[in-house]
PDB file of C-alpha atoms in Angstrom:
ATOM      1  CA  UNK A   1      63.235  46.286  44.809  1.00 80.00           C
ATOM      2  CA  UNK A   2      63.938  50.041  44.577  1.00 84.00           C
ATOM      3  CA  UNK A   3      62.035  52.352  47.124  1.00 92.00           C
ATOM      4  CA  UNK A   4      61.061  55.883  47.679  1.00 96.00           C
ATOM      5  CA  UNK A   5      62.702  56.908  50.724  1.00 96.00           C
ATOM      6  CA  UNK A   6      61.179  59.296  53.801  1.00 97.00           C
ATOM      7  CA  UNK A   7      62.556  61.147  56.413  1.00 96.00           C
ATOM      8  CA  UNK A   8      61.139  61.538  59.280  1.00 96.00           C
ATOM      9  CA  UNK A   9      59.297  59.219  59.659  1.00 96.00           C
ATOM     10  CA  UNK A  10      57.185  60.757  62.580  1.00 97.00           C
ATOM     11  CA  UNK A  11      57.757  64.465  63.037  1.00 97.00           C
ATOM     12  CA  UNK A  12      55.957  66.974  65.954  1.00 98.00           C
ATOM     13  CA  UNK A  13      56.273  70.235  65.353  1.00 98.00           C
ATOM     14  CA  UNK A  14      54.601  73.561  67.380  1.00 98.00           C
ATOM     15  CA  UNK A  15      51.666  75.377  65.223  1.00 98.00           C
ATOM     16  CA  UNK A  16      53.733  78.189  63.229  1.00 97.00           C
ATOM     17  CA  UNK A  17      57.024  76.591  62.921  1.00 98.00           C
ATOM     18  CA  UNK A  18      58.666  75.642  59.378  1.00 98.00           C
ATOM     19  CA  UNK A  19      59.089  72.169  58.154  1.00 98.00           C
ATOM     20  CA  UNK A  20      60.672  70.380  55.944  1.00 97.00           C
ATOM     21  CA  UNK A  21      59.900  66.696  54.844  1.00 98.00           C
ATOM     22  CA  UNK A  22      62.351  64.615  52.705  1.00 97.00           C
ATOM     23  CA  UNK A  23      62.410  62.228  50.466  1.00 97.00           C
ATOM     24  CA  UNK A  24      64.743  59.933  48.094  1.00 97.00           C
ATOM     25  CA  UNK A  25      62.570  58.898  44.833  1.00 95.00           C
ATOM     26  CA  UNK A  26      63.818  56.131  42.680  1.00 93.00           C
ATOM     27  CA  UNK A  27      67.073  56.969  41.242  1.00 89.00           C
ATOM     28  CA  UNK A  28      65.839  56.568  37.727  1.00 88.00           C
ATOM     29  CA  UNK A  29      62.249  58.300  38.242  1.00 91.00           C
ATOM     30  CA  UNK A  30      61.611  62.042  36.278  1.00 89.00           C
ATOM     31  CA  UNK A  31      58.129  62.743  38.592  1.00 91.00           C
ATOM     32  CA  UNK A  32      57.788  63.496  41.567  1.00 94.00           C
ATOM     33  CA  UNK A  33      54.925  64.122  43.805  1.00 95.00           C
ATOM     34  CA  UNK A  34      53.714  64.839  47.034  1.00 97.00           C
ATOM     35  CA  UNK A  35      50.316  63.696  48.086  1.00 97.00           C
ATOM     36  CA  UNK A  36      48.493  63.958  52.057  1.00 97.00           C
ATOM     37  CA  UNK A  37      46.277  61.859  54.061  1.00 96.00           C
ATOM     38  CA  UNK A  38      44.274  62.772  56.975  1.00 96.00           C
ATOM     39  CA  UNK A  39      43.625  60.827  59.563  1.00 92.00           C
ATOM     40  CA  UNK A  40      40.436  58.616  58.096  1.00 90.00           C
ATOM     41  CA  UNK A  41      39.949  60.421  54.833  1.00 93.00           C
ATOM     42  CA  UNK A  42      41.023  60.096  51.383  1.00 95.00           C
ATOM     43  CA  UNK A  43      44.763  60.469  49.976  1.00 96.00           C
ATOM     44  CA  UNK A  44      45.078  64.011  48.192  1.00 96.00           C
ATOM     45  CA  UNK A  45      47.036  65.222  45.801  1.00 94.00           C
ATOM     46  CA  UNK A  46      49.461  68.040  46.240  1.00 96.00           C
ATOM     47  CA  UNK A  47      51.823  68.329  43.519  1.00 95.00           C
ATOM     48  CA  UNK A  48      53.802  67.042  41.170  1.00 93.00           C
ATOM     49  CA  UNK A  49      57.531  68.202  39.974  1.00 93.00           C
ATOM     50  CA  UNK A  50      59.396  67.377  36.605  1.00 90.00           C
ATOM     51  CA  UNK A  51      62.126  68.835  34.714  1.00 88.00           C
ATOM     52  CA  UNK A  52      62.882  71.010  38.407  1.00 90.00           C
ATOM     53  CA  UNK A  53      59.734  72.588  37.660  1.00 92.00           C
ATOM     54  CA  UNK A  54      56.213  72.446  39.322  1.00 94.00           C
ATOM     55  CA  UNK A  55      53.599  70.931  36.367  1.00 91.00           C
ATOM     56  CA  UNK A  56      50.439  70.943  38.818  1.00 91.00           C
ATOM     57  CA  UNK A  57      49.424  72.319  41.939  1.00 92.00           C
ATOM     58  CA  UNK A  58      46.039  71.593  43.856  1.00 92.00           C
ATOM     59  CA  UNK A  59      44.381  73.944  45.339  1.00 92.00           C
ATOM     60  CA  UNK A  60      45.952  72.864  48.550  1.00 93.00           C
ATOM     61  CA  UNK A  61      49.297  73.710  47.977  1.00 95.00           C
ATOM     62  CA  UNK A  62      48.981  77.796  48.348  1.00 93.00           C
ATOM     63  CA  UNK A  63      52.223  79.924  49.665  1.00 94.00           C
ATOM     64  CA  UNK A  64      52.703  78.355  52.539  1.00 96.00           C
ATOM     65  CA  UNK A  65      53.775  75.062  50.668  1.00 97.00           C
ATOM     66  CA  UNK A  66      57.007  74.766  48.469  1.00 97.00           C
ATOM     67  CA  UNK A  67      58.977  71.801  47.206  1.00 97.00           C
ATOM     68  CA  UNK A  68      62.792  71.887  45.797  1.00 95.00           C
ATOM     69  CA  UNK A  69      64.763  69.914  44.467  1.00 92.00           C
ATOM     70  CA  UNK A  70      68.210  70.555  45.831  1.00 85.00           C
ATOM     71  CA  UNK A  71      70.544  67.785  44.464  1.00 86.00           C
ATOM     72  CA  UNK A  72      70.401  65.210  42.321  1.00 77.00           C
ATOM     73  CA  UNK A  73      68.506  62.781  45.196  1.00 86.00           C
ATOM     74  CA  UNK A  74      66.412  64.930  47.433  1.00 93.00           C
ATOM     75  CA  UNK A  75      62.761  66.233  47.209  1.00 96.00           C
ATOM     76  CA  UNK A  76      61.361  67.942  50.177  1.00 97.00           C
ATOM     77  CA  UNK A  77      58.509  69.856  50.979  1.00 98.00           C
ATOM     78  CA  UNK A  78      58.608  72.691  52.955  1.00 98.00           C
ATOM     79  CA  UNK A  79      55.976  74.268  54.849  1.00 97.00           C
ATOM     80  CA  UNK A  80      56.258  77.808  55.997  1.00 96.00           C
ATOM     81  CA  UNK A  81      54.163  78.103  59.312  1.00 95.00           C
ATOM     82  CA  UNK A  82      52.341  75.180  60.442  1.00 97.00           C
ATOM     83  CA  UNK A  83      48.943  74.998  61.236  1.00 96.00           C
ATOM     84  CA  UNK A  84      46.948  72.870  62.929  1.00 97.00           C
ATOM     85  CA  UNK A  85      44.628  71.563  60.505  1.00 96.00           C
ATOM     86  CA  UNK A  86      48.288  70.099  58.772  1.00 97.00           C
ATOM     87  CA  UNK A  87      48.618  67.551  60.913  1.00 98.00           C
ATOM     88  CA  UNK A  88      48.346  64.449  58.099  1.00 97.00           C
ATOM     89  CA  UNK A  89      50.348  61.571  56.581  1.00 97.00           C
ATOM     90  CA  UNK A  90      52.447  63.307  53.847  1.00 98.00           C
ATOM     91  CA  UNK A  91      53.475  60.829  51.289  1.00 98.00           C
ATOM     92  CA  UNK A  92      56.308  61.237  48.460  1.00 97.00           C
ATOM     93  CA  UNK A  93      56.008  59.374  45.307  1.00 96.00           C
ATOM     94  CA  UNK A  94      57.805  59.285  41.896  1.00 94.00           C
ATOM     95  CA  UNK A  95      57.160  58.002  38.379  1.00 90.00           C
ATOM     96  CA  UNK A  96      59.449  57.245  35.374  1.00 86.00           C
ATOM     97  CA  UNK A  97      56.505  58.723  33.157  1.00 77.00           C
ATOM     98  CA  UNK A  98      53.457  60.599  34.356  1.00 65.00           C
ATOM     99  CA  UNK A  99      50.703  57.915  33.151  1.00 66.00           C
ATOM    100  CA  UNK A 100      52.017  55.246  35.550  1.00 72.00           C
ATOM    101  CA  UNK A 101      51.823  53.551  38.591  1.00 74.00           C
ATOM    102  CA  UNK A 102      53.620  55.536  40.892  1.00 88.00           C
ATOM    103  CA  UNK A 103      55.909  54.706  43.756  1.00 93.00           C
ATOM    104  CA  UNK A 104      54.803  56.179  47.310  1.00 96.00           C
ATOM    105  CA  UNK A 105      57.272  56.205  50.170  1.00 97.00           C
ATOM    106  CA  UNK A 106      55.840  54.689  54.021  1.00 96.00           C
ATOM    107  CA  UNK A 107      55.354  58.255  54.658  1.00 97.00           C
ATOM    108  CA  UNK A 108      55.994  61.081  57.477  1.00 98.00           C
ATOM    109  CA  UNK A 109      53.374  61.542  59.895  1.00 97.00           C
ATOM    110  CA  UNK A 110      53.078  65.475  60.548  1.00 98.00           C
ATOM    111  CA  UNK A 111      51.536  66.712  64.357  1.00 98.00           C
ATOM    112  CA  UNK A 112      51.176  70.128  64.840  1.00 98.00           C
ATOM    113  CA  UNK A 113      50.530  70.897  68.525  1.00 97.00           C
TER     114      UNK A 113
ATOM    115  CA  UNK B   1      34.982  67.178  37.852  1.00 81.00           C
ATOM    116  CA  UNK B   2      37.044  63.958  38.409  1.00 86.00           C
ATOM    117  CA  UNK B   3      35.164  62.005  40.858  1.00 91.00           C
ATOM    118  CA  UNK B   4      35.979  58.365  42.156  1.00 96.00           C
ATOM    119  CA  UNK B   5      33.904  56.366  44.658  1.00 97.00           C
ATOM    120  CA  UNK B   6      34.456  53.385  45.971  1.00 98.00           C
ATOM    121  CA  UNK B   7      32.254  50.738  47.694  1.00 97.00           C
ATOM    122  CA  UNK B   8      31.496  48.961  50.232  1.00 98.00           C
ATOM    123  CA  UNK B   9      33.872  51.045  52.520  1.00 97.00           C
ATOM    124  CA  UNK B  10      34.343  47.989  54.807  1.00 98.00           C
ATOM    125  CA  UNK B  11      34.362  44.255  53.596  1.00 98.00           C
ATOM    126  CA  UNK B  12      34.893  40.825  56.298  1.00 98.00           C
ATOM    127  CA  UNK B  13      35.273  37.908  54.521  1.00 98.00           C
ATOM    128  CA  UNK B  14      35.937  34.176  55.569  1.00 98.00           C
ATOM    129  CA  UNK B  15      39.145  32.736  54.687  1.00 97.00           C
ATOM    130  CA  UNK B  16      38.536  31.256  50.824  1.00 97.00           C
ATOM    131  CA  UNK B  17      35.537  33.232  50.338  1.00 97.00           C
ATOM    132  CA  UNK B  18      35.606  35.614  46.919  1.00 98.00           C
ATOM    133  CA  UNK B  19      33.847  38.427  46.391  1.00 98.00           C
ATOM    134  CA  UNK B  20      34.734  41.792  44.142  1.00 98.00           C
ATOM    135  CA  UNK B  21      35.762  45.810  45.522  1.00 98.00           C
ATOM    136  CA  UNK B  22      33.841  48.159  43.087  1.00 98.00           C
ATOM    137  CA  UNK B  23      35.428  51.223  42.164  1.00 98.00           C
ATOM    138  CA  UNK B  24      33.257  54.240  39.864  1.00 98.00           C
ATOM    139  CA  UNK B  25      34.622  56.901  38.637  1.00 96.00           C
ATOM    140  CA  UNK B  26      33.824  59.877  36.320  1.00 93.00           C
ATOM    141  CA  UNK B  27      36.501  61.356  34.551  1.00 88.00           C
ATOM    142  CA  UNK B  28      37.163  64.019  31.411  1.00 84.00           C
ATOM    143  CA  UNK B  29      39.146  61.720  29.812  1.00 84.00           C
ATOM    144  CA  UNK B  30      40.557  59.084  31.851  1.00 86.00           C
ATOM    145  CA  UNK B  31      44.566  58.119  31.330  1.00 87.00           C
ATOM    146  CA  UNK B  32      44.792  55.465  33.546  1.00 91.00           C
ATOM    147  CA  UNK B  33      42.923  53.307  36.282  1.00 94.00           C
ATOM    148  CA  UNK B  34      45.336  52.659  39.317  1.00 95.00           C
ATOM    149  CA  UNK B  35      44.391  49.842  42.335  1.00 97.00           C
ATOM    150  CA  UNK B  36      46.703  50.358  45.536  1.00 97.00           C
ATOM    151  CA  UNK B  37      46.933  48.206  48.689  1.00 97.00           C
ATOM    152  CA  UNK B  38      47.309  50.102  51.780  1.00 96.00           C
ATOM    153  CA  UNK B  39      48.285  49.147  54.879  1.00 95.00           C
ATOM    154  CA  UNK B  40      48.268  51.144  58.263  1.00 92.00           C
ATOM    155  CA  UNK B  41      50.234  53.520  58.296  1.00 89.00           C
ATOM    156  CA  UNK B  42      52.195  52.819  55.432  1.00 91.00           C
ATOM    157  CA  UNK B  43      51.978  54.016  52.376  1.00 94.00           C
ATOM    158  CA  UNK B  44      50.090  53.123  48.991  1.00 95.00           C
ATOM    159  CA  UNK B  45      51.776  50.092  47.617  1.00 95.00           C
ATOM    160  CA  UNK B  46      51.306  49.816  43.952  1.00 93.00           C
ATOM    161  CA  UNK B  47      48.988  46.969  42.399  1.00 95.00           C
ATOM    162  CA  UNK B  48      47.485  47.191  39.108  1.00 93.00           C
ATOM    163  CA  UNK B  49      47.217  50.155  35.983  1.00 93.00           C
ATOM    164  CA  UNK B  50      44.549  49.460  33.965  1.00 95.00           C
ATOM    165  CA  UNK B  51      44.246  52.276  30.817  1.00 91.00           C
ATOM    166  CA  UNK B  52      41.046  51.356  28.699  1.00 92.00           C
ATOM    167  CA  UNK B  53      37.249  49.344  28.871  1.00 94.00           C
ATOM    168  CA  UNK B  54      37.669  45.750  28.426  1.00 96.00           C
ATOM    169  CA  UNK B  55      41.465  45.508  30.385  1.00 96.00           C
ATOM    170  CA  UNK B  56      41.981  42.766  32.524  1.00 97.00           C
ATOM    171  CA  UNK B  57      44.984  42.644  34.988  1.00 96.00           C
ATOM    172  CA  UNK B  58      45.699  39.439  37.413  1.00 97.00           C
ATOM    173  CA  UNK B  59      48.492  39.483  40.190  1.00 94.00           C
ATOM    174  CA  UNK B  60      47.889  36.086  42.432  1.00 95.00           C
ATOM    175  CA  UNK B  61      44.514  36.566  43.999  1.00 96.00           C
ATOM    176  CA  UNK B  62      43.931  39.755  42.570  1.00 98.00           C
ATOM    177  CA  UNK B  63      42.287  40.266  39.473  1.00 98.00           C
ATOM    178  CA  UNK B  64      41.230  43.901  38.109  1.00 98.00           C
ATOM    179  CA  UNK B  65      39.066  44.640  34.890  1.00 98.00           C
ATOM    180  CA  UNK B  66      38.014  48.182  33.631  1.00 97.00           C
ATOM    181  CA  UNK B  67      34.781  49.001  31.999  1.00 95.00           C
ATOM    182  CA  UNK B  68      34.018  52.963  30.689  1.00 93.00           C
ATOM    183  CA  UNK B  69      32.466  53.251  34.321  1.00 94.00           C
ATOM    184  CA  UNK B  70      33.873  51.316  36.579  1.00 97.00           C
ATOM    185  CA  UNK B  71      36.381  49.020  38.165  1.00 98.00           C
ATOM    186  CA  UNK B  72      36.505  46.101  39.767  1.00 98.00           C
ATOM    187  CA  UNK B  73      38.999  44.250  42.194  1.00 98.00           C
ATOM    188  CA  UNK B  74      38.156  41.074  42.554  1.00 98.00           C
ATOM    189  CA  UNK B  75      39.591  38.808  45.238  1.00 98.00           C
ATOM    190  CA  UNK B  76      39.717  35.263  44.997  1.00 98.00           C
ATOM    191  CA  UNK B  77      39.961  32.625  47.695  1.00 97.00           C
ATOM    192  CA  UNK B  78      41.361  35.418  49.912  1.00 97.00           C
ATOM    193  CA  UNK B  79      44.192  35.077  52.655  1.00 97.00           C
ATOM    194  CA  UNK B  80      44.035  36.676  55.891  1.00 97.00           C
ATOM    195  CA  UNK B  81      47.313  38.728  54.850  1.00 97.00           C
ATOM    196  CA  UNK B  82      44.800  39.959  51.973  1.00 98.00           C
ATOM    197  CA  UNK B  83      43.454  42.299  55.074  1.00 98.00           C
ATOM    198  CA  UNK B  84      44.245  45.525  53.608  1.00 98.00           C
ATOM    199  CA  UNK B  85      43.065  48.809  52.360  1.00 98.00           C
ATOM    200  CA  UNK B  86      42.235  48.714  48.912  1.00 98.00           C
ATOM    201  CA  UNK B  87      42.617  52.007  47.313  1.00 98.00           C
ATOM    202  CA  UNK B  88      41.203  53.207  43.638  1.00 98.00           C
ATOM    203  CA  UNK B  89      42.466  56.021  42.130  1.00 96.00           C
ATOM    204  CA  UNK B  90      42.112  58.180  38.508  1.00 93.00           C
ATOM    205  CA  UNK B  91      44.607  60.141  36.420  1.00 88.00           C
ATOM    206  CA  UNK B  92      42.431  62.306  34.066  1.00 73.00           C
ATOM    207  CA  UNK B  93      43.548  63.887  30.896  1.00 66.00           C
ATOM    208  CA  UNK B  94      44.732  67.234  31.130  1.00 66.00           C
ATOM    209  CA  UNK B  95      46.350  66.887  34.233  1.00 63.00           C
ATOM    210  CA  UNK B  96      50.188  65.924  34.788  1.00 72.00           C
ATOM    211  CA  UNK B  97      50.593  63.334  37.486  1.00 76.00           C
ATOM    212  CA  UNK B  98      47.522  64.433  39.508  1.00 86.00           C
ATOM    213  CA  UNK B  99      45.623  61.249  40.770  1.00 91.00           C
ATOM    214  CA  UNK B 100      42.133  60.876  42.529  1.00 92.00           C
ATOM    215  CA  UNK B 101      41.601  59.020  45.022  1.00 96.00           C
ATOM    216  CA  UNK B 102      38.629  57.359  46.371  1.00 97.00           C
ATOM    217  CA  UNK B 103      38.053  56.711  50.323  1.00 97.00           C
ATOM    218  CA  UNK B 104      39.089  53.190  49.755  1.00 97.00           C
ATOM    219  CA  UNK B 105      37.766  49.703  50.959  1.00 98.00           C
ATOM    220  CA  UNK B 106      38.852  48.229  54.250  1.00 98.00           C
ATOM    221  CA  UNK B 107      38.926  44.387  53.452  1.00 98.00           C
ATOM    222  CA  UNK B 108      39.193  41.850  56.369  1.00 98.00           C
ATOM    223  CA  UNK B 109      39.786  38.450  55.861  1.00 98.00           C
ATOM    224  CA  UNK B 110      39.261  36.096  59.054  1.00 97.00           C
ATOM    225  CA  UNK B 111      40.707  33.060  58.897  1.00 96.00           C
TER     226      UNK B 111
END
């Protein structure tokens, strides 16, 4: 069964440092989203990318977040300087159409120290 | 704005013994109903879309209906590999992929 891929899987990074999580969506999928969870709360939504164009943003998601698309495979997020209060399972997911169930990925769990 | 709760938060359950995961949301418009399963650190696995009142959706144990309100899950004769998060989430109109969560309901089935 086709998968949504993540890399790393577990990633510690120093408070201020860039970095960038990947991801391989299903070959076939046009959305793509990034969503985070915090240790014991609720999964949130960050945004969502078709047509190599973000549709939706939350409120989340201010400068120091960005996403790309660089090839025909990859979606990463990139965040500029990391802050503490980042530390959370990021999750990528992707869609054939934006009214369905969406894939999510196992994840990259994010530490800033 | 786009709310979903979920309850109870935590659920034990007996091996074989049914019982339903209630999920209410309120919504400007709602597009689609979702039910994930999540496990410890993994993430959400896909389960059930359910996209007006009156939709009923059945995957072996698992059965999900919709009313204009709410959702439920229910579980039926449950397994102990039923022992999951069970996650309930909204897409609203107006939006473009953005889903709601709720804080989800930790099931555990004993055997």
């Amino acid at each position: 069964e086709p998968e949504v891929t993540q890399t790393p899987s577990h990633q510690v990074t120093q408070m201020g440092q860039e970095v960038i999580l990947r991801c391989v969506p299903i070959s076939n999928h046009l959305y793509f989203y990034w969503y985070r969870q915090i240790l014991g709360q609720k999964v949130e939504f960050l945004v969502s990318f078709y047509n190599n164009e973000i549709s939706e943003k939350s409120e989340i998601f201010d400068d120091q977040f960005s996403v790309e698309r660089p090839d025909g495979s990859n979606f990463t997020l990139k965040i500029r300087s990391t802050k503490l209060e980042d530390s959370a399972m990021y999750f990528c997911a992707s869609s054939v159409f934006d009214r369905e169930g969406y894939t999510f990925g196992s994840g990259t769990r994010l530490t800033v120290v | 704005e786009d709310q979903v709760t979920q309850s109870p938060e935590a659920l034990r359950l007996q091996e074989g013994e049914s019982s339903s995961l209630n999920c209410s949301y309120t919504v400007s418009g709602l597009r689609g109903l979702f039910w994930y399963r999540q496990d410890p650190g993994k993430g959400p696995e896909f389960l059930f879309t359910l996209y007006s009142a009156g939709e009923e959706k059945e995957k072996e144990r698992l059965k999900a209906t919709l009313t204009k309100k709410e959702s439920f899950l229910h579980i039926t004769a449950p397994k102990p590999e039923d022992s999951a998060t069970y996650l309930c989430a909204v897409h609203g109109s107006g939006n473009t992929g953005k889903l709601i969560f709720g804080q989800g309901t930790t099931l555990q089935v004993k055997p």
